[in-house]
JSON list of C-alpha atoms in Angstrom, two decimals:
[
{"chain": "A", "resi": 12, "resn": "ALA", "atom": "CA", "xyz": [-9.75, 21.27, 12.53]},
{"chain": "A", "resi": 13, "resn": "PRO", "atom": "CA", "xyz": [-8.86, 18.12, 10.37]},
{"chain": "A", "resi": 14, "resn": "ASP", "atom": "CA", "xyz": [-8.90, 14.86, 11.91]},
{"chain": "A", "resi": 15, "resn": "THR", "atom": "CA", "xyz": [-8.04, 11.29, 11.36]},
{"chain": "A", "resi": 16, "resn": "ILE", "atom": "CA", "xyz": [-11.40, 10.85, 9.93]},
{"chain": "A", "resi": 17, "resn": "SER", "atom": "CA", "xyz": [-11.66, 13.37, 7.94]},
{"chain": "A", "resi": 18, "resn": "PHE", "atom": "CA", "xyz": [-8.00, 12.77, 6.16]},
{"chain": "A", "resi": 19, "resn": "ASN", "atom": "CA", "xyz": [-8.74, 9.44, 5.36]},
{"chain": "A", "resi": 20, "resn": "ALA", "atom": "CA", "xyz": [-11.84, 10.44, 3.71]},
{"chain": "A", "resi": 21, "resn": "THR", "atom": "CA", "xyz": [-10.21, 12.11, 1.33]},
{"chain": "A", "resi": 22, "resn": "ILE", "atom": "CA", "xyz": [-6.92, 10.05, 0.69]},
{"chain": "A", "resi": 23, "resn": "SER", "atom": "CA", "xyz": [-9.79, 7.51, -0.34]},
{"chain": "A", "resi": 24, "resn": "ALA", "atom": "CA", "xyz": [-11.52, 9.62, -2.05]},
{"chain": "A", "resi": 25, "resn": "CYS", "atom": "CA", "xyz": [-8.99, 11.01, -3.94]},
{"chain": "A", "resi": 26, "resn": "GLU", "atom": "CA", "xyz": [-7.55, 7.05, -4.12]},
{"chain": "A", "resi": 27, "resn": "LYS", "atom": "CA", "xyz": [-11.23, 6.52, -5.67]},
{"chain": "A", "resi": 28, "resn": "GLY", "atom": "CA", "xyz": [-11.25, 9.23, -8.38]},
{"chain": "A", "resi": 29, "resn": "GLU", "atom": "CA", "xyz": [-7.95, 8.01, -9.20]},
{"chain": "A", "resi": 30, "resn": "ALA", "atom": "CA", "xyz": [-6.09, 10.90, -8.01]},
{"chain": "A", "resi": 31, "resn": "TRP", "atom": "CA", "xyz": [-2.79, 9.40, -6.79]},
{"chain": "A", "resi": 32, "resn": "CYS", "atom": "CA", "xyz": [-0.88, 11.99, -6.53]},
{"chain": "A", "resi": 33, "resn": "ILE", "atom": "CA", "xyz": [-3.86, 14.20, -4.94]},
{"chain": "A", "resi": 34, "resn": "ALA", "atom": "CA", "xyz": [-3.78, 11.39, -2.36]},
{"chain": "A", "resi": 35, "resn": "LEU", "atom": "CA", "xyz": [-0.48, 12.02, -1.57]},
{"chain": "A", "resi": 36, "resn": "ASN", "atom": "CA", "xyz": [-0.10, 14.99, -0.71]},
{"chain": "A", "resi": 37, "resn": "VAL", "atom": "CA", "xyz": [-3.15, 14.99, 1.35]},
{"chain": "A", "resi": 38, "resn": "PHE", "atom": "CA", "xyz": [-1.86, 12.51, 3.31]},
{"chain": "A", "resi": 39, "resn": "GLY", "atom": "CA", "xyz": [2.16, 13.94, 3.64]},
{"chain": "A", "resi": 40, "resn": "SER", "atom": "CA", "xyz": [0.05, 16.76, 5.29]},
{"chain": "A", "resi": 41, "resn": "MET", "atom": "CA", "xyz": [-1.91, 14.87, 7.42]},
{"chain": "A", "resi": 42, "resn": "PRO", "atom": "CA", "xyz": [-0.04, 15.62, 11.24]},
{"chain": "A", "resi": 43, "resn": "ARG", "atom": "CA", "xyz": [2.09, 12.22, 11.95]},
{"chain": "A", "resi": 44, "resn": "SER", "atom": "CA", "xyz": [-0.12, 11.77, 15.60]},
{"chain": "A", "resi": 45, "resn": "LEU", "atom": "CA", "xyz": [-3.71, 11.85, 13.22]},
{"chain": "A", "resi": 46, "resn": "ALA", "atom": "CA", "xyz": [-2.20, 9.01, 10.35]},
{"chain": "A", "resi": 47, "resn": "ASN", "atom": "CA", "xyz": [-3.08, 5.25, 11.30]},
{"chain": "A", "resi": 48, "resn": "GLU", "atom": "CA", "xyz": [-3.17, 1.93, 9.64]},
{"chain": "A", "resi": 49, "resn": "ILE", "atom": "CA", "xyz": [-5.87, 3.12, 7.67]},
{"chain": "A", "resi": 50, "resn": "SER", "atom": "CA", "xyz": [-4.24, 6.48, 6.05]},
{"chain": "A", "resi": 51, "resn": "ILE", "atom": "CA", "xyz": [-1.20, 4.89, 4.93]},
{"chain": "A", "resi": 52, "resn": "ASN", "atom": "CA", "xyz": [-2.98, 1.56, 2.99]},
{"chain": "A", "resi": 53, "resn": "SER", "atom": "CA", "xyz": [-5.39, 4.43, 1.53]},
{"chain": "A", "resi": 54, "resn": "ALA", "atom": "CA", "xyz": [-2.18, 5.89, -0.11]},
{"chain": "A", "resi": 55, "resn": "ILE", "atom": "CA", "xyz": [-1.03, 2.57, -0.94]},
{"chain": "A", "resi": 56, "resn": "SER", "atom": "CA", "xyz": [-4.27, 1.87, -2.93]},
{"chain": "A", "resi": 57, "resn": "ALA", "atom": "CA", "xyz": [-3.90, 5.15, -4.21]},
{"chain": "A", "resi": 58, "resn": "CYS", "atom": "CA", "xyz": [-0.97, 4.45, -5.58]},
{"chain": "A", "resi": 59, "resn": "GLN", "atom": "CA", "xyz": [-2.20, 1.11, -6.81]},
{"chain": "A", "resi": 60, "resn": "ARG", "atom": "CA", "xyz": [-4.39, 2.41, -9.46]},
{"chain": "A", "resi": 61, "resn": "GLY", "atom": "CA", "xyz": [-1.65, 5.00, -10.12]},
{"chain": "A", "resi": 62, "resn": "ALA", "atom": "CA", "xyz": [0.82, 1.96, -11.26]},
{"chain": "A", "resi": 63, "resn": "HIS", "atom": "CA", "xyz": [2.98, 4.01, -8.26]},
{"chain": "A", "resi": 64, "resn": "TRP", "atom": "CA", "xyz": [4.88, 1.08, -7.22]},
{"chain": "A", "resi": 65, "resn": "GLN", "atom": "CA", "xyz": [7.50, 3.01, -5.68]},
{"chain": "A", "resi": 66, "resn": "GLY", "atom": "CA", "xyz": [5.43, 5.36, -3.99]},
{"chain": "A", "resi": 67, "resn": "ALA", "atom": "CA", "xyz": [3.39, 1.92, -2.57]},
{"chain": "A", "resi": 68, "resn": "LEU", "atom": "CA", "xyz": [7.12, 0.89, -1.08]},
{"chain": "A", "resi": 69, "resn": "HIS", "atom": "CA", "xyz": [7.36, 3.76, 0.46]},
{"chain": "A", "resi": 70, "resn": "LEU", "atom": "CA", "xyz": [4.41, 3.95, 1.99]},
{"chain": "A", "resi": 71, "resn": "LEU", "atom": "CA", "xyz": [4.84, -0.09, 3.23]},
{"chain": "A", "resi": 72, "resn": "ALA", "atom": "CA", "xyz": [8.04, 0.43, 5.32]},
{"chain": "A", "resi": 73, "resn": "MET", "atom": "CA", "xyz": [6.47, 4.06, 6.68]},
{"chain": "A", "resi": 74, "resn": "PHE", "atom": "CA", "xyz": [4.40, 1.91, 9.26]},
{"chain": "A", "resi": 75, "resn": "GLN", "atom": "CA", "xyz": [7.76, 1.58, 10.78]},
{"chain": "A", "resi": 76, "resn": "ASP", "atom": "CA", "xyz": [8.43, 5.22, 11.03]},
{"chain": "A", "resi": 77, "resn": "PHE", "atom": "CA", "xyz": [4.75, 5.15, 12.69]},
{"chain": "A", "resi": 78, "resn": "SER", "atom": "CA", "xyz": [5.00, 2.47, 14.90]},
{"chain": "A", "resi": 79, "resn": "LEU", "atom": "CA", "xyz": [2.21, 0.27, 12.89]},
{"chain": "A", "resi": 80, "resn": "ILE", "atom": "CA", "xyz": [2.31, -2.96, 11.53]},
{"chain": "A", "resi": 81, "resn": "PRO", "atom": "CA", "xyz": [1.45, -3.19, 7.90]},
{"chain": "A", "resi": 82, "resn": "ASN", "atom": "CA", "xyz": [-1.91, -6.31, 7.51]},
{"chain": "A", "resi": 83, "resn": "VAL", "atom": "CA", "xyz": [-2.57, -8.22, 4.38]},
{"chain": "A", "resi": 84, "resn": "ILE", "atom": "CA", "xyz": [-4.27, -4.94, 2.66]},
{"chain": "A", "resi": 85, "resn": "SER", "atom": "CA", "xyz": [-1.21, -3.06, 2.60]},
{"chain": "A", "resi": 86, "resn": "PHE", "atom": "CA", "xyz": [1.10, -6.21, 1.39]},
{"chain": "A", "resi": 87, "resn": "SER", "atom": "CA", "xyz": [-1.79, -6.82, -1.00]},
{"chain": "A", "resi": 88, "resn": "SER", "atom": "CA", "xyz": [-2.18, -3.15, -2.32]},
{"chain": "A", "resi": 89, "resn": "ALA", "atom": "CA", "xyz": [1.27, -2.67, -2.90]},
{"chain": "A", "resi": 90, "resn": "MET", "atom": "CA", "xyz": [1.53, -6.20, -4.44]},
{"chain": "A", "resi": 91, "resn": "HIS", "atom": "CA", "xyz": [-1.02, -4.85, -7.10]},
{"chain": "A", "resi": 92, "resn": "ALA", "atom": "CA", "xyz": [0.79, -1.45, -7.04]},
{"chain": "A", "resi": 93, "resn": "CYS", "atom": "CA", "xyz": [4.11, -3.84, -8.42]},
{"chain": "A", "resi": 94, "resn": "ALA", "atom": "CA", "xyz": [2.53, -5.60, -10.66]},
{"chain": "A", "resi": 95, "resn": "ARG", "atom": "CA", "xyz": [0.89, -2.87, -12.17]},
{"chain": "A", "resi": 96, "resn": "GLY", "atom": "CA", "xyz": [4.16, -0.59, -12.71]},
{"chain": "A", "resi": 97, "resn": "ARG", "atom": "CA", "xyz": [5.78, -4.44, -14.37]},
{"chain": "A", "resi": 98, "resn": "GLU", "atom": "CA", "xyz": [8.05, -5.17, -11.21]},
{"chain": "A", "resi": 99, "resn": "TRP", "atom": "CA", "xyz": [7.06, -8.44, -10.67]},
{"chain": "A", "resi": 100, "resn": "ALA", "atom": "CA", "xyz": [9.60, -9.31, -9.28]},
{"chain": "A", "resi": 101, "resn": "MET", "atom": "CA", "xyz": [9.54, -6.75, -6.28]},
{"chain": "A", "resi": 102, "resn": "ALA", "atom": "CA", "xyz": [5.87, -8.17, -6.00]},
{"chain": "A", "resi": 103, "resn": "LEU", "atom": "CA", "xyz": [6.29, -11.35, -5.45]},
{"chain": "A", "resi": 104, "resn": "HIS", "atom": "CA", "xyz": [9.30, -10.12, -2.83]},
{"chain": "A", "resi": 105, "resn": "LEU", "atom": "CA", "xyz": [6.52, -9.01, -1.05]},
{"chain": "A", "resi": 106, "resn": "PHE", "atom": "CA", "xyz": [4.24, -11.92, -1.53]},
{"chain": "A", "resi": 107, "resn": "ASP", "atom": "CA", "xyz": [7.19, -13.71, -0.20]},
{"chain": "A", "resi": 108, "resn": "GLU", "atom": "CA", "xyz": [7.54, -11.24, 2.50]},
{"chain": "A", "resi": 109, "resn": "MET", "atom": "CA", "xyz": [4.13, -11.70, 4.27]},
{"chain": "A", "resi": 110, "resn": "PRO", "atom": "CA", "xyz": [4.91, -14.67, 6.52]},
{"chain": "A", "resi": 111, "resn": "ARG", "atom": "CA", "xyz": [7.56, -13.15, 8.20]},
{"chain": "A", "resi": 112, "resn": "ARG", "atom": "CA", "xyz": [6.26, -10.03, 9.25]},
{"chain": "A", "resi": 113, "resn": "ASN", "atom": "CA", "xyz": [3.34, -12.42, 10.19]},
{"chain": "A", "resi": 114, "resn": "VAL", "atom": "CA", "xyz": [1.16, -11.30, 8.26]},
{"chain": "A", "resi": 115, "resn": "GLU", "atom": "CA", "xyz": [-1.46, -14.02, 6.23]},
{"chain": "A", "resi": 116, "resn": "PRO", "atom": "CA", "xyz": [-2.28, -14.29, 2.38]},
{"chain": "A", "resi": 117, "resn": "ASN", "atom": "CA", "xyz": [-5.44, -13.86, 1.75]},
{"chain": "A", "resi": 118, "resn": "GLN", "atom": "CA", "xyz": [-7.37, -14.13, -1.72]},
{"chain": "A", "resi": 119, "resn": "VAL", "atom": "CA", "xyz": [-6.35, -10.70, -2.64]},
{"chain": "A", "resi": 120, "resn": "ALA", "atom": "CA", "xyz": [-2.42, -11.34, -1.72]},
{"chain": "A", "resi": 121, "resn": "PHE", "atom": "CA", "xyz": [-2.88, -14.89, -3.90]},
{"chain": "A", "resi": 122, "resn": "SER", "atom": "CA", "xyz": [-4.31, -12.97, -6.68]},
{"chain": "A", "resi": 123, "resn": "ALA", "atom": "CA", "xyz": [-1.63, -10.11, -6.48]},
{"chain": "A", "resi": 124, "resn": "ALA", "atom": "CA", "xyz": [1.18, -12.88, -6.66]},
{"chain": "A", "resi": 125, "resn": "MET", "atom": "CA", "xyz": [-0.62, -14.21, -9.49]},
{"chain": "A", "resi": 126, "resn": "GLN", "atom": "CA", "xyz": [-0.81, -11.18, -11.89]},
{"chain": "A", "resi": 127, "resn": "ALA", "atom": "CA", "xyz": [3.06, -10.53, -10.63]},
{"chain": "A", "resi": 128, "resn": "PHE", "atom": "CA", "xyz": [3.73, -14.05, -11.96]},
{"chain": "A", "resi": 129, "resn": "GLY", "atom": "CA", "xyz": [1.89, -14.12, -15.19]},
{"chain": "A", "resi": 130, "resn": "GLN", "atom": "CA", "xyz": [4.25, -10.82, -15.98]},
{"chain": "A", "resi": 131, "resn": "GLY", "atom": "CA", "xyz": [7.33, -12.51, -14.94]}
]
């Protein structure tokens, strides 16, 4: 039976192949007990590549459902998805939310915010 590593590798491969819809299907078929931060972050990254900002936001919200804590990668990927989907206000909202969630923005997060800001 597939394990966490197998699912995560498959989601990541779909993300790299720009097959975000398949990545989300794989994540959705993953047993809840196997999902971890890497699983969700890989699925968010897949949404980023496809400019599927709604999916990225949904996945970011799922961290709480899985009793997991989003990190700078989670927020940065969701912000990039919003920026690519021309949802600059939502991307900036996520950037603003990071310190409230005890997530320290890094260069990637600042880049995503600047990309979004440039569209506003």
